[in-house]
Amino acid sequence: MVPDHRPQTQPLFASSGNPALDRRLDWARADLEAGDAAAAAELLTDTVGEAPGFVAAWFLLGEARQAAGDTAGAADAFRQARDRDPADALGAGLRLAQLGATAAEDAMSPDYVRTLFDQYAPRFDTALRDKLAYRGPEVLAAAVDAVCAARGRPARFARALDLGCGTGLAAPLFADKVEVLDGVDLSPAMVERAEALGLYARLEVGEMGAALEAVTPGSLDLVLAADALCYVGDLGPIFRAAQIAMASQALFAFTVETHAGEGLLLRETLRYAHAEALVRSEASAAGLAVLTLEPRSTRTEKGAPVPGLVAVLARSVDL
């Protein structure tokens, strides 16, 4: 599920331990927001000189230099931020990928996603539904129903796993189709809200691929991912883990953002867009067959639909 905001500096990273230097960070951010990137970069350069371990200042320096057109300087600052926080909760690796300084596939860290959604959880549902016309779960449910109808089978499943379940927006649409619905999400704050629905049999804070690998092979009848895979660059490991976890005649239904070119694209929103041909190729390589793969937008951005795909896959051996 997809927020429309990049994360702001978390309190964990916002303090240098020196109140005077902390104030400089606020002043520099104000300069940058006012359009004076050069002034912000100058102030931040002095700040990291005095506090070289100040991760948030390095990160903001990267943003200021990038805004000022200093690509090489921005890349250096983002590297400094990432090196000082190897978990990369602020997403410096993504910024390096945007600048072409590192590969896009592995640029998004789990800590970045966790930080992003922990911040976003209190306003997640309202923002997506009211401001972004989000309809990912509805698109996914309609695709599953259509595939089941075409195959002459009821849309009923014994056990399902909701990958990147977020606050549980998909649960009301699938709870009546599934006897046991489990969910997993990297964000504890999102999982807490999903738990309040009372629709999941089990919820776990964790990474999607690891959750799939932990289930008994052949035990899932339905795997769901509503707008979660736009935070995954390389779909191969998720697809392979899903194929192993899926029971006979199981379905894997998901949405992704897409683009008109080839391969993988890291969008300006810091989400991944996967070309249709890439999705098909990764599915085939993982032993999954495409039952449906159609253009569907699940949200708007600046008033325009974001290009997307809805897919329903099955194990190739079942066809």
PDB file of C-alpha atoms in Angstrom:
ATOM      1  CA  MET A   1       0.000   0.000   0.000  1.00  0.00           C
ATOM      2  CA  VAL A   2       1.330   3.293  -1.010  1.00  0.00           C
ATOM      3  CA  PRO A   3       1.656   6.622   0.771  1.00  0.00           C
ATOM      4  CA  ASP A   4       2.065   9.840  -1.152  1.00  0.00           C
ATOM      5  CA  HIS A   5       4.706  11.373   1.083  1.00  0.00           C
ATOM      6  CA  ARG A   6       8.391  10.763   1.539  1.00  0.00           C
ATOM      7  CA  PRO A   7       9.481  10.273   5.139  1.00  0.00           C
ATOM      8  CA  GLN A   8      10.639  13.192   7.222  1.00  0.00           C
ATOM      9  CA  THR A   9      13.551  12.849   9.613  1.00  0.00           C
ATOM     10  CA  GLN A  10      12.654  10.610  12.539  1.00  0.00           C
ATOM     11  CA  PRO A  11      13.455  11.672  16.134  1.00  0.00           C
ATOM     12  CA  LEU A  12      16.001   8.850  16.339  1.00  0.00           C
ATOM     13  CA  PHE A  13      18.103  10.666  13.748  1.00  0.00           C
ATOM     14  CA  ALA A  14      17.113  14.249  14.403  1.00  0.00           C
ATOM     15  CA  SER A  15      19.468  15.000  17.261  1.00  0.00           C
ATOM     16  CA  SER A  16      23.204  15.493  17.084  1.00  0.00           C
ATOM     17  CA  GLY A  17      23.380  15.664  20.863  1.00  0.00           C
ATOM     18  CA  ASN A  18      24.068  19.380  20.569  1.00  0.00           C
ATOM     19  CA  PRO A  19      20.976  21.637  20.711  1.00  0.00           C
ATOM     20  CA  ALA A  20      22.755  24.381  18.770  1.00  0.00           C
ATOM     21  CA  LEU A  21      23.506  22.026  15.877  1.00  0.00           C
ATOM     22  CA  ASP A  22      19.981  20.620  16.029  1.00  0.00           C
ATOM     23  CA  ARG A  23      18.629  24.139  15.497  1.00  0.00           C
ATOM     24  CA  ARG A  24      20.820  24.487  12.428  1.00  0.00           C
ATOM     25  CA  LEU A  25      19.080  21.473  10.934  1.00  0.00           C
ATOM     26  CA  ASP A  26      15.731  23.212  11.353  1.00  0.00           C
ATOM     27  CA  TRP A  27      17.101  26.442   9.876  1.00  0.00           C
ATOM     28  CA  ALA A  28      18.580  24.589   6.908  1.00  0.00           C
ATOM     29  CA  ARG A  29      15.297  22.789   6.281  1.00  0.00           C
ATOM     30  CA  ALA A  30      13.498  26.142   6.348  1.00  0.00           C
ATOM     31  CA  ASP A  31      16.002  27.574   3.835  1.00  0.00           C
ATOM     32  CA  LEU A  32      15.488  24.576   1.558  1.00  0.00           C
ATOM     33  CA  GLU A  33      11.699  24.818   1.756  1.00  0.00           C
ATOM     34  CA  ALA A  34      11.958  28.526   0.967  1.00  0.00           C
ATOM     35  CA  GLY A  35      13.907  27.707  -2.211  1.00  0.00           C
ATOM     36  CA  ASP A  36      17.379  28.745  -1.019  1.00  0.00           C
ATOM     37  CA  ALA A  37      19.190  25.447  -1.507  1.00  0.00           C
ATOM     38  CA  ALA A  38      22.614  27.098  -1.587  1.00  0.00           C
ATOM     39  CA  ALA A  39      22.158  28.635   1.859  1.00  0.00           C
ATOM     40  CA  ALA A  40      20.885  25.340   3.230  1.00  0.00           C
ATOM     41  CA  ALA A  41      23.861  23.449   1.776  1.00  0.00           C
ATOM     42  CA  GLU A  42      26.342  25.927   3.219  1.00  0.00           C
ATOM     43  CA  LEU A  43      24.836  25.717   6.695  1.00  0.00           C
ATOM     44  CA  LEU A  44      24.677  21.936   6.585  1.00  0.00           C
ATOM     45  CA  THR A  45      28.253  21.607   5.337  1.00  0.00           C
ATOM     46  CA  ASP A  46      29.388  23.494   8.428  1.00  0.00           C
ATOM     47  CA  THR A  47      27.124  21.349  10.596  1.00  0.00           C
ATOM     48  CA  VAL A  48      28.446  17.969   9.432  1.00  0.00           C
ATOM     49  CA  GLY A  49      31.960  19.368   9.744  1.00  0.00           C
ATOM     50  CA  GLU A  50      31.304  19.859  13.458  1.00  0.00           C
ATOM     51  CA  ALA A  51      29.189  16.710  13.880  1.00  0.00           C
ATOM     52  CA  PRO A  52      30.278  14.127  11.283  1.00  0.00           C
ATOM     53  CA  GLY A  53      27.997  11.477  12.821  1.00  0.00           C
ATOM     54  CA  PHE A  54      24.844  13.585  12.397  1.00  0.00           C
ATOM     55  CA  VAL A  55      22.982  11.327   9.933  1.00  0.00           C
ATOM     56  CA  ALA A  56      19.987  13.618   9.441  1.00  0.00           C
ATOM     57  CA  ALA A  57      22.257  16.533   8.548  1.00  0.00           C
ATOM     58  CA  TRP A  58      24.106  14.477   5.942  1.00  0.00           C
ATOM     59  CA  PHE A  59      20.809  13.377   4.443  1.00  0.00           C
ATOM     60  CA  LEU A  60      19.418  16.911   4.304  1.00  0.00           C
ATOM     61  CA  LEU A  61      22.718  18.101   2.847  1.00  0.00           C
ATOM     62  CA  GLY A  62      22.212  15.586   0.047  1.00  0.00           C
ATOM     63  CA  GLU A  63      18.744  16.993  -0.611  1.00  0.00           C
ATOM     64  CA  ALA A  64      20.054  20.571  -0.574  1.00  0.00           C
ATOM     65  CA  ARG A  65      22.907  19.818  -2.943  1.00  0.00           C
ATOM     66  CA  GLN A  66      20.595  17.928  -5.268  1.00  0.00           C
ATOM     67  CA  ALA A  67      18.186  20.878  -5.306  1.00  0.00           C
ATOM     68  CA  ALA A  68      21.124  23.168  -6.075  1.00  0.00           C
ATOM     69  CA  GLY A  69      22.158  21.012  -9.048  1.00  0.00           C
ATOM     70  CA  ASP A  70      25.271  19.565  -7.401  1.00  0.00           C
ATOM     71  CA  THR A  71      24.735  15.918  -8.304  1.00  0.00           C
ATOM     72  CA  ALA A  72      28.191  14.706  -7.306  1.00  0.00           C
ATOM     73  CA  GLY A  73      28.034  16.537  -3.988  1.00  0.00           C
ATOM     74  CA  ALA A  74      24.545  15.193  -3.327  1.00  0.00           C
ATOM     75  CA  ALA A  75      25.700  11.621  -3.975  1.00  0.00           C
ATOM     76  CA  ASP A  76      28.602  12.063  -1.582  1.00  0.00           C
ATOM     77  CA  ALA A  77      26.308  13.365   1.172  1.00  0.00           C
ATOM     78  CA  PHE A  78      23.823  10.536   0.711  1.00  0.00           C
ATOM     79  CA  ARG A  79      26.691   8.010   0.856  1.00  0.00           C
ATOM     80  CA  GLN A  80      27.850   9.577   4.104  1.00  0.00           C
ATOM     81  CA  ALA A  81      24.323   9.257   5.533  1.00  0.00           C
ATOM     82  CA  ARG A  82      24.013   5.634   4.433  1.00  0.00           C
ATOM     83  CA  ASP A  83      27.469   4.709   5.725  1.00  0.00           C
ATOM     84  CA  ARG A  84      26.667   6.171   9.132  1.00  0.00           C
ATOM     85  CA  ASP A  85      23.357   4.306   9.275  1.00  0.00           C
ATOM     86  CA  PRO A  86      23.815   0.970   7.467  1.00  0.00           C
ATOM     87  CA  ALA A  87      20.140   0.118   8.104  1.00  0.00           C
ATOM     88  CA  ASP A  88      19.344   3.217   6.006  1.00  0.00           C
ATOM     89  CA  ALA A  89      16.090   4.209   7.685  1.00  0.00           C
ATOM     90  CA  LEU A  90      16.098   7.560   5.885  1.00  0.00           C
ATOM     91  CA  GLY A  91      16.362   6.044   2.398  1.00  0.00           C
ATOM     92  CA  ALA A  92      19.732   7.409   1.325  1.00  0.00           C
ATOM     93  CA  GLY A  93      20.199   4.355  -0.884  1.00  0.00           C
ATOM     94  CA  LEU A  94      17.085   5.270  -2.834  1.00  0.00           C
ATOM     95  CA  ARG A  95      18.370   8.774  -3.385  1.00  0.00           C
ATOM     96  CA  LEU A  96      21.652   7.350  -4.645  1.00  0.00           C
ATOM     97  CA  ALA A  97      19.706   5.156  -7.056  1.00  0.00           C
ATOM     98  CA  GLN A  98      17.764   8.187  -8.278  1.00  0.00           C
ATOM     99  CA  LEU A  99      21.076   9.873  -9.001  1.00  0.00           C
ATOM    100  CA  GLY A 100      22.316   6.819 -10.890  1.00  0.00           C
ATOM    101  CA  ALA A 101      25.012   6.179  -8.300  1.00  0.00           C
ATOM    102  CA  THR A 102      23.818   2.711  -7.258  1.00  0.00           C
ATOM    103  CA  ALA A 103      21.602  -0.087  -8.584  1.00  0.00           C
ATOM    104  CA  ALA A 104      17.878   0.482  -8.130  1.00  0.00           C
ATOM    105  CA  GLU A 105      16.931  -3.133  -7.381  1.00  0.00           C
ATOM    106  CA  ASP A 106      18.514  -3.261  -3.931  1.00  0.00           C
ATOM    107  CA  ALA A 107      18.193   0.391  -3.000  1.00  0.00           C
ATOM    108  CA  MET A 108      15.159   0.175  -0.713  1.00  0.00           C
ATOM    109  CA  SER A 109      15.975  -1.006   2.794  1.00  0.00           C
ATOM    110  CA  PRO A 110      13.452  -2.668   5.128  1.00  0.00           C
ATOM    111  CA  ASP A 111      14.191  -0.031   7.775  1.00  0.00           C
ATOM    112  CA  TYR A 112      13.278   2.719   5.324  1.00  0.00           C
ATOM    113  CA  VAL A 113       9.906   1.078   4.583  1.00  0.00           C
ATOM    114  CA  ARG A 114       9.267   0.478   8.286  1.00  0.00           C
ATOM    115  CA  THR A 115      10.099   4.094   9.143  1.00  0.00           C
ATOM    116  CA  LEU A 116       7.945   5.409   6.321  1.00  0.00           C
ATOM    117  CA  PHE A 117       4.850   3.467   7.270  1.00  0.00           C
ATOM    118  CA  ASP A 118       5.246   3.856  11.017  1.00  0.00           C
ATOM    119  CA  GLN A 119       5.076   7.589  10.365  1.00  0.00           C
ATOM    120  CA  TYR A 120       2.182   7.283   7.973  1.00  0.00           C
ATOM    121  CA  ALA A 121      -0.007   4.889   9.991  1.00  0.00           C
ATOM    122  CA  PRO A 122      -2.126   7.459  11.920  1.00  0.00           C
ATOM    123  CA  ARG A 123      -3.430   9.066   8.726  1.00  0.00           C
ATOM    124  CA  PHE A 124      -2.960   6.203   6.277  1.00  0.00           C
ATOM    125  CA  ASP A 125      -6.558   5.147   5.624  1.00  0.00           C
ATOM    126  CA  THR A 126      -7.966   8.670   5.388  1.00  0.00           C
ATOM    127  CA  ALA A 127      -5.176   9.938   3.150  1.00  0.00           C
ATOM    128  CA  LEU A 128      -5.391   7.047   0.716  1.00  0.00           C
ATOM    129  CA  ARG A 129      -9.148   6.875   0.468  1.00  0.00           C
ATOM    130  CA  ASP A 130     -10.035  10.562   0.580  1.00  0.00           C
ATOM    131  CA  LYS A 131      -7.054  12.203  -1.110  1.00  0.00           C
ATOM    132  CA  LEU A 132      -5.665   9.564  -3.448  1.00  0.00           C
ATOM    133  CA  ALA A 133      -8.830   7.656  -4.398  1.00  0.00           C
ATOM    134  CA  TYR A 134      -7.084   4.438  -3.428  1.00  0.00           C
ATOM    135  CA  ARG A 135      -8.880   1.290  -4.584  1.00  0.00           C
ATOM    136  CA  GLY A 136      -6.208  -1.420  -4.536  1.00  0.00           C
ATOM    137  CA  PRO A 137      -8.176  -3.962  -2.482  1.00  0.00           C
ATOM    138  CA  GLU A 138     -11.253  -3.513  -4.668  1.00  0.00           C
ATOM    139  CA  VAL A 139      -9.203  -4.033  -7.834  1.00  0.00           C
ATOM    140  CA  LEU A 140      -7.617  -7.133  -6.334  1.00  0.00           C
ATOM    141  CA  ALA A 141     -10.910  -8.640  -5.157  1.00  0.00           C
ATOM    142  CA  ALA A 142     -12.532  -8.081  -8.556  1.00  0.00           C
ATOM    143  CA  ALA A 143      -9.605  -9.768 -10.319  1.00  0.00           C
ATOM    144  CA  VAL A 144      -9.756 -12.809  -8.033  1.00  0.00           C
ATOM    145  CA  ASP A 145     -13.530 -13.093  -8.525  1.00  0.00           C
ATOM    146  CA  ALA A 146     -13.155 -12.847 -12.299  1.00  0.00           C
ATOM    147  CA  VAL A 147     -10.455 -15.516 -12.455  1.00  0.00           C
ATOM    148  CA  CYS A 148     -12.449 -17.877 -10.255  1.00  0.00           C
ATOM    149  CA  ALA A 149     -15.564 -17.376 -12.380  1.00  0.00           C
ATOM    150  CA  ALA A 150     -13.611 -18.026 -15.580  1.00  0.00           C
ATOM    151  CA  ARG A 151     -12.199 -21.230 -14.113  1.00  0.00           C
ATOM    152  CA  GLY A 152     -15.601 -22.386 -12.875  1.00  0.00           C
ATOM    153  CA  ARG A 153     -14.664 -22.450  -9.220  1.00  0.00           C
ATOM    154  CA  PRO A 154     -16.008 -20.573  -6.210  1.00  0.00           C
ATOM    155  CA  ALA A 155     -13.958 -17.681  -4.831  1.00  0.00           C
ATOM    156  CA  ARG A 156     -13.423 -19.530  -1.563  1.00  0.00           C
ATOM    157  CA  PHE A 157     -10.054 -20.302  -0.004  1.00  0.00           C
ATOM    158  CA  ALA A 158      -8.962 -22.218   3.072  1.00  0.00           C
ATOM    159  CA  ARG A 159      -5.877 -20.195   4.004  1.00  0.00           C
ATOM    160  CA  ALA A 160      -4.557 -16.878   2.717  1.00  0.00           C
ATOM    161  CA  LEU A 161      -1.628 -14.604   3.481  1.00  0.00           C
ATOM    162  CA  ASP A 162      -1.931 -10.841   2.971  1.00  0.00           C
ATOM    163  CA  LEU A 163       1.560  -9.540   2.130  1.00  0.00           C
ATOM    164  CA  GLY A 164       2.240  -5.957   3.172  1.00  0.00           C
ATOM    165  CA  CYS A 165      -1.177  -5.901   4.806  1.00  0.00           C
ATOM    166  CA  GLY A 166      -0.780  -2.380   6.198  1.00  0.00           C
ATOM    167  CA  THR A 167      -3.780  -1.313   8.231  1.00  0.00           C
ATOM    168  CA  GLY A 168      -5.820  -4.185   6.787  1.00  0.00           C
ATOM    169  CA  LEU A 169      -7.698  -2.416   4.008  1.00  0.00           C
ATOM    170  CA  ALA A 170      -7.926  -5.659   2.022  1.00  0.00           C
ATOM    171  CA  ALA A 171      -9.254  -7.715   4.922  1.00  0.00           C
ATOM    172  CA  PRO A 172     -12.940  -6.676   4.729  1.00  0.00           C
ATOM    173  CA  LEU A 173     -13.047  -7.666   1.051  1.00  0.00           C
ATOM    174  CA  PHE A 174     -11.434 -11.072   1.560  1.00  0.00           C
ATOM    175  CA  ALA A 175     -12.555 -12.119   5.032  1.00  0.00           C
ATOM    176  CA  ASP A 176     -15.717 -13.736   3.633  1.00  0.00           C
ATOM    177  CA  LYS A 177     -13.721 -15.578   0.956  1.00  0.00           C
ATOM    178  CA  VAL A 178     -11.111 -17.058   3.296  1.00  0.00           C
ATOM    179  CA  GLU A 179     -11.428 -19.395   6.266  1.00  0.00           C
ATOM    180  CA  VAL A 180      -8.086 -18.329   7.772  1.00  0.00           C
ATOM    181  CA  LEU A 181      -6.611 -14.951   6.797  1.00  0.00           C
ATOM    182  CA  ASP A 182      -3.104 -14.071   8.025  1.00  0.00           C
ATOM    183  CA  GLY A 183      -1.188 -10.865   7.429  1.00  0.00           C
ATOM    184  CA  VAL A 184       2.374  -9.560   7.525  1.00  0.00           C
ATOM    185  CA  ASP A 185       3.789  -6.046   7.376  1.00  0.00           C
ATOM    186  CA  LEU A 186       7.121  -4.424   8.190  1.00  0.00           C
ATOM    187  CA  SER A 187       5.497  -1.625  10.190  1.00  0.00           C
ATOM    188  CA  PRO A 188       4.461  -2.349  13.791  1.00  0.00           C
ATOM    189  CA  ALA A 189       2.207   0.720  13.745  1.00  0.00           C
ATOM    190  CA  MET A 190       0.343  -0.553  10.697  1.00  0.00           C
ATOM    191  CA  VAL A 191      -0.002  -4.060  12.116  1.00  0.00           C
ATOM    192  CA  GLU A 192      -1.435  -2.639  15.333  1.00  0.00           C
ATOM    193  CA  ARG A 193      -4.194  -0.970  13.342  1.00  0.00           C
ATOM    194  CA  ALA A 194      -4.850  -4.103  11.292  1.00  0.00           C
ATOM    195  CA  GLU A 195      -5.175  -6.119  14.482  1.00  0.00           C
ATOM    196  CA  ALA A 196      -7.938  -3.807  15.710  1.00  0.00           C
ATOM    197  CA  LEU A 197     -10.138  -4.994  12.807  1.00  0.00           C
ATOM    198  CA  GLY A 198     -10.424  -8.468  14.266  1.00  0.00           C
ATOM    199  CA  LEU A 199     -10.410 -10.024  10.781  1.00  0.00           C
ATOM    200  CA  TYR A 200      -6.979 -11.652  10.753  1.00  0.00           C
ATOM    201  CA  ALA A 201      -6.296 -14.993  12.402  1.00  0.00           C
ATOM    202  CA  ARG A 202      -2.648 -14.058  12.797  1.00  0.00           C
ATOM    203  CA  LEU A 203      -0.598 -10.928  12.183  1.00  0.00           C
ATOM    204  CA  GLU A 204       3.166 -10.686  12.030  1.00  0.00           C
ATOM    205  CA  VAL A 205       5.615  -7.806  11.917  1.00  0.00           C
ATOM    206  CA  GLY A 206       8.138  -8.870   9.333  1.00  0.00           C
ATOM    207  CA  GLU A 207       9.352  -8.954   5.744  1.00  0.00           C
ATOM    208  CA  MET A 208       7.134 -10.438   3.048  1.00  0.00           C
ATOM    209  CA  GLY A 209       9.631 -12.879   1.592  1.00  0.00           C
ATOM    210  CA  ALA A 210      10.638 -14.195   5.002  1.00  0.00           C
ATOM    211  CA  ALA A 211       6.979 -14.673   5.928  1.00  0.00           C
ATOM    212  CA  LEU A 212       6.369 -16.708   2.777  1.00  0.00           C
ATOM    213  CA  GLU A 213       9.449 -18.822   3.378  1.00  0.00           C
ATOM    214  CA  ALA A 214       8.329 -19.531   6.948  1.00  0.00           C
ATOM    215  CA  VAL A 215       4.983 -21.096   6.028  1.00  0.00           C
ATOM    216  CA  THR A 216       4.686 -24.802   5.379  1.00  0.00           C
ATOM    217  CA  PRO A 217       5.317 -25.475   1.665  1.00  0.00           C
ATOM    218  CA  GLY A 218       2.092 -26.013  -0.254  1.00  0.00           C
ATOM    219  CA  SER A 219      -0.114 -24.652   2.533  1.00  0.00           C
ATOM    220  CA  LEU A 220      -1.462 -21.368   1.107  1.00  0.00           C
ATOM    221  CA  ASP A 221      -4.521 -21.290  -1.113  1.00  0.00           C
ATOM    222  CA  LEU A 222      -4.357 -17.541  -1.752  1.00  0.00           C
ATOM    223  CA  VAL A 223      -1.493 -15.043  -1.592  1.00  0.00           C
ATOM    224  CA  LEU A 224      -2.389 -11.343  -1.715  1.00  0.00           C
ATOM    225  CA  ALA A 225      -0.285  -8.224  -2.193  1.00  0.00           C
ATOM    226  CA  ALA A 226      -2.293  -5.023  -2.588  1.00  0.00           C
ATOM    227  CA  ASP A 227       0.142  -2.317  -3.673  1.00  0.00           C
ATOM    228  CA  ALA A 228       2.937  -3.854  -1.616  1.00  0.00           C
ATOM    229  CA  LEU A 229       5.245  -4.935  -4.438  1.00  0.00           C
ATOM    230  CA  CYS A 230       5.983  -1.360  -5.480  1.00  0.00           C
ATOM    231  CA  TYR A 231       8.401  -1.503  -2.536  1.00  0.00           C
ATOM    232  CA  VAL A 232      10.190  -4.526  -3.986  1.00  0.00           C
ATOM    233  CA  GLY A 233      12.704  -4.065  -6.774  1.00  0.00           C
ATOM    234  CA  ASP A 234      13.516  -7.672  -7.611  1.00  0.00           C
ATOM    235  CA  LEU A 235      10.270  -9.653  -7.780  1.00  0.00           C
ATOM    236  CA  GLY A 236      12.058 -12.966  -8.313  1.00  0.00           C
ATOM    237  CA  PRO A 237      12.579 -13.975  -4.659  1.00  0.00           C
ATOM    238  CA  ILE A 238       8.977 -13.129  -3.708  1.00  0.00           C
ATOM    239  CA  PHE A 239       7.617 -15.025  -6.709  1.00  0.00           C
ATOM    240  CA  ARG A 240       9.757 -18.093  -5.982  1.00  0.00           C
ATOM    241  CA  ALA A 241       8.800 -18.108  -2.300  1.00  0.00           C
ATOM    242  CA  ALA A 242       5.127 -17.748  -3.208  1.00  0.00           C
ATOM    243  CA  GLN A 243       5.303 -20.641  -5.672  1.00  0.00           C
ATOM    244  CA  ILE A 244       6.704 -22.932  -2.979  1.00  0.00           C
ATOM    245  CA  ALA A 245       4.152 -21.796  -0.388  1.00  0.00           C
ATOM    246  CA  MET A 246       1.160 -22.235  -2.707  1.00  0.00           C
ATOM    247  CA  ALA A 247      -1.076 -25.292  -2.556  1.00  0.00           C
ATOM    248  CA  SER A 248      -2.464 -27.039  -5.625  1.00  0.00           C
ATOM    249  CA  GLN A 249      -4.816 -24.698  -7.529  1.00  0.00           C
ATOM    250  CA  ALA A 250      -3.804 -21.749  -5.320  1.00  0.00           C
ATOM    251  CA  LEU A 251      -3.805 -18.172  -6.608  1.00  0.00           C
ATOM    252  CA  PHE A 252      -1.320 -15.331  -6.167  1.00  0.00           C
ATOM    253  CA  ALA A 253      -3.035 -11.969  -6.706  1.00  0.00           C
ATOM    254  CA  PHE A 254      -1.222  -8.642  -6.592  1.00  0.00           C
ATOM    255  CA  THR A 255      -1.018  -5.136  -7.966  1.00  0.00           C
ATOM    256  CA  VAL A 256       2.066  -3.235  -9.092  1.00  0.00           C
ATOM    257  CA  GLU A 257       2.800   0.156 -10.544  1.00  0.00           C
ATOM    258  CA  THR A 258       4.033   0.028 -14.114  1.00  0.00           C
ATOM    259  CA  HIS A 259       5.516   2.113 -16.912  1.00  0.00           C
ATOM    260  CA  ALA A 260       5.649   2.120 -20.683  1.00  0.00           C
ATOM    261  CA  GLY A 261       9.332   1.269 -20.939  1.00  0.00           C
ATOM    262  CA  GLU A 262      11.258  -1.881 -20.165  1.00  0.00           C
ATOM    263  CA  GLY A 263      12.480  -3.414 -16.943  1.00  0.00           C
ATOM    264  CA  LEU A 264      12.429  -1.740 -13.544  1.00  0.00           C
ATOM    265  CA  LEU A 265      11.937   1.964 -12.922  1.00  0.00           C
ATOM    266  CA  LEU A 266      12.442   3.829  -9.650  1.00  0.00           C
ATOM    267  CA  ARG A 267       9.858   6.596  -9.821  1.00  0.00           C
ATOM    268  CA  GLU A 268      10.289  10.083  -8.383  1.00  0.00           C
ATOM    269  CA  THR A 269       7.912   9.022  -5.614  1.00  0.00           C
ATOM    270  CA  LEU A 270      10.569   6.490  -4.515  1.00  0.00           C
ATOM    271  CA  ARG A 271       8.360   3.558  -5.466  1.00  0.00           C
ATOM    272  CA  TYR A 272       9.184   0.930  -8.052  1.00  0.00           C
ATOM    273  CA  ALA A 273       7.332   0.528 -11.340  1.00  0.00           C
ATOM    274  CA  HIS A 274       7.615  -2.845 -13.093  1.00  0.00           C
ATOM    275  CA  ALA A 275       7.120  -3.194 -16.838  1.00  0.00           C
ATOM    276  CA  GLU A 276       4.553  -5.797 -17.893  1.00  0.00           C
ATOM    277  CA  ALA A 277       7.168  -7.866 -19.702  1.00  0.00           C
ATOM    278  CA  LEU A 278       9.298  -7.939 -16.549  1.00  0.00           C
ATOM    279  CA  VAL A 279       6.392  -9.231 -14.458  1.00  0.00           C
ATOM    280  CA  ARG A 280       5.707 -11.976 -17.005  1.00  0.00           C
ATOM    281  CA  SER A 281       9.365 -12.966 -17.195  1.00  0.00           C
ATOM    282  CA  GLU A 282       9.828 -13.142 -13.421  1.00  0.00           C
ATOM    283  CA  ALA A 283       6.609 -15.131 -13.031  1.00  0.00           C
ATOM    284  CA  SER A 284       7.650 -17.666 -15.653  1.00  0.00           C
ATOM    285  CA  ALA A 285      11.117 -18.046 -14.151  1.00  0.00           C
ATOM    286  CA  ALA A 286       9.540 -18.782 -10.755  1.00  0.00           C
ATOM    287  CA  GLY A 287       7.245 -21.485 -12.123  1.00  0.00           C
ATOM    288  CA  LEU A 288       4.130 -19.314 -12.076  1.00  0.00           C
ATOM    289  CA  ALA A 289       1.639 -18.953 -14.908  1.00  0.00           C
ATOM    290  CA  VAL A 290      -0.215 -15.734 -15.671  1.00  0.00           C
ATOM    291  CA  LEU A 291      -3.988 -16.153 -15.497  1.00  0.00           C
ATOM    292  CA  THR A 292      -4.606 -12.442 -15.824  1.00  0.00           C
ATOM    293  CA  LEU A 293      -2.344  -9.414 -16.119  1.00  0.00           C
ATOM    294  CA  GLU A 294      -4.235  -6.260 -17.012  1.00  0.00           C
ATOM    295  CA  PRO A 295      -3.772  -2.499 -16.770  1.00  0.00           C
ATOM    296  CA  ARG A 296      -5.459  -1.153 -13.642  1.00  0.00           C
ATOM    297  CA  SER A 297      -4.745   2.000 -11.711  1.00  0.00           C
ATOM    298  CA  THR A 298      -5.242   1.713  -7.962  1.00  0.00           C
ATOM    299  CA  ARG A 299      -4.704   5.350  -7.028  1.00  0.00           C
ATOM    300  CA  THR A 300      -4.316   8.892  -8.300  1.00  0.00           C
ATOM    301  CA  GLU A 301      -1.374  11.209  -7.973  1.00  0.00           C
ATOM    302  CA  LYS A 302      -1.686  14.948  -8.544  1.00  0.00           C
ATOM    303  CA  GLY A 303      -5.153  14.261  -9.929  1.00  0.00           C
ATOM    304  CA  ALA A 304      -4.019  11.700 -12.518  1.00  0.00           C
ATOM    305  CA  PRO A 305      -4.270   7.885 -12.391  1.00  0.00           C
ATOM    306  CA  VAL A 306      -0.981   6.135 -11.607  1.00  0.00           C
ATOM    307  CA  PRO A 307      -0.343   3.437 -14.256  1.00  0.00           C
ATOM    308  CA  GLY A 308      -0.617  -0.003 -12.735  1.00  0.00           C
ATOM    309  CA  LEU A 309      -1.218  -3.695 -13.339  1.00  0.00           C
ATOM    310  CA  VAL A 310      -3.371  -6.247 -11.572  1.00  0.00           C
ATOM    311  CA  ALA A 311      -2.200  -9.838 -11.799  1.00  0.00           C
ATOM    312  CA  VAL A 312      -3.469 -13.253 -10.782  1.00  0.00           C
ATOM    313  CA  LEU A 313      -0.966 -16.087 -11.064  1.00  0.00           C
ATOM    314  CA  ALA A 314      -1.151 -19.842 -10.511  1.00  0.00           C
ATOM    315  CA  ARG A 315       1.505 -22.522 -10.263  1.00  0.00           C
ATOM    316  CA  SER A 316       2.490 -23.641 -13.760  1.00  0.00           C
ATOM    317  CA  VAL A 317       2.239 -27.284 -12.698  1.00  0.00           C
ATOM    318  CA  ASP A 318      -1.453 -26.851 -11.944  1.00  0.00           C
ATOM    319  CA  LEU A 319      -2.390 -25.826 -15.510  1.00  0.00           C
TER     320      LEU A 319
END
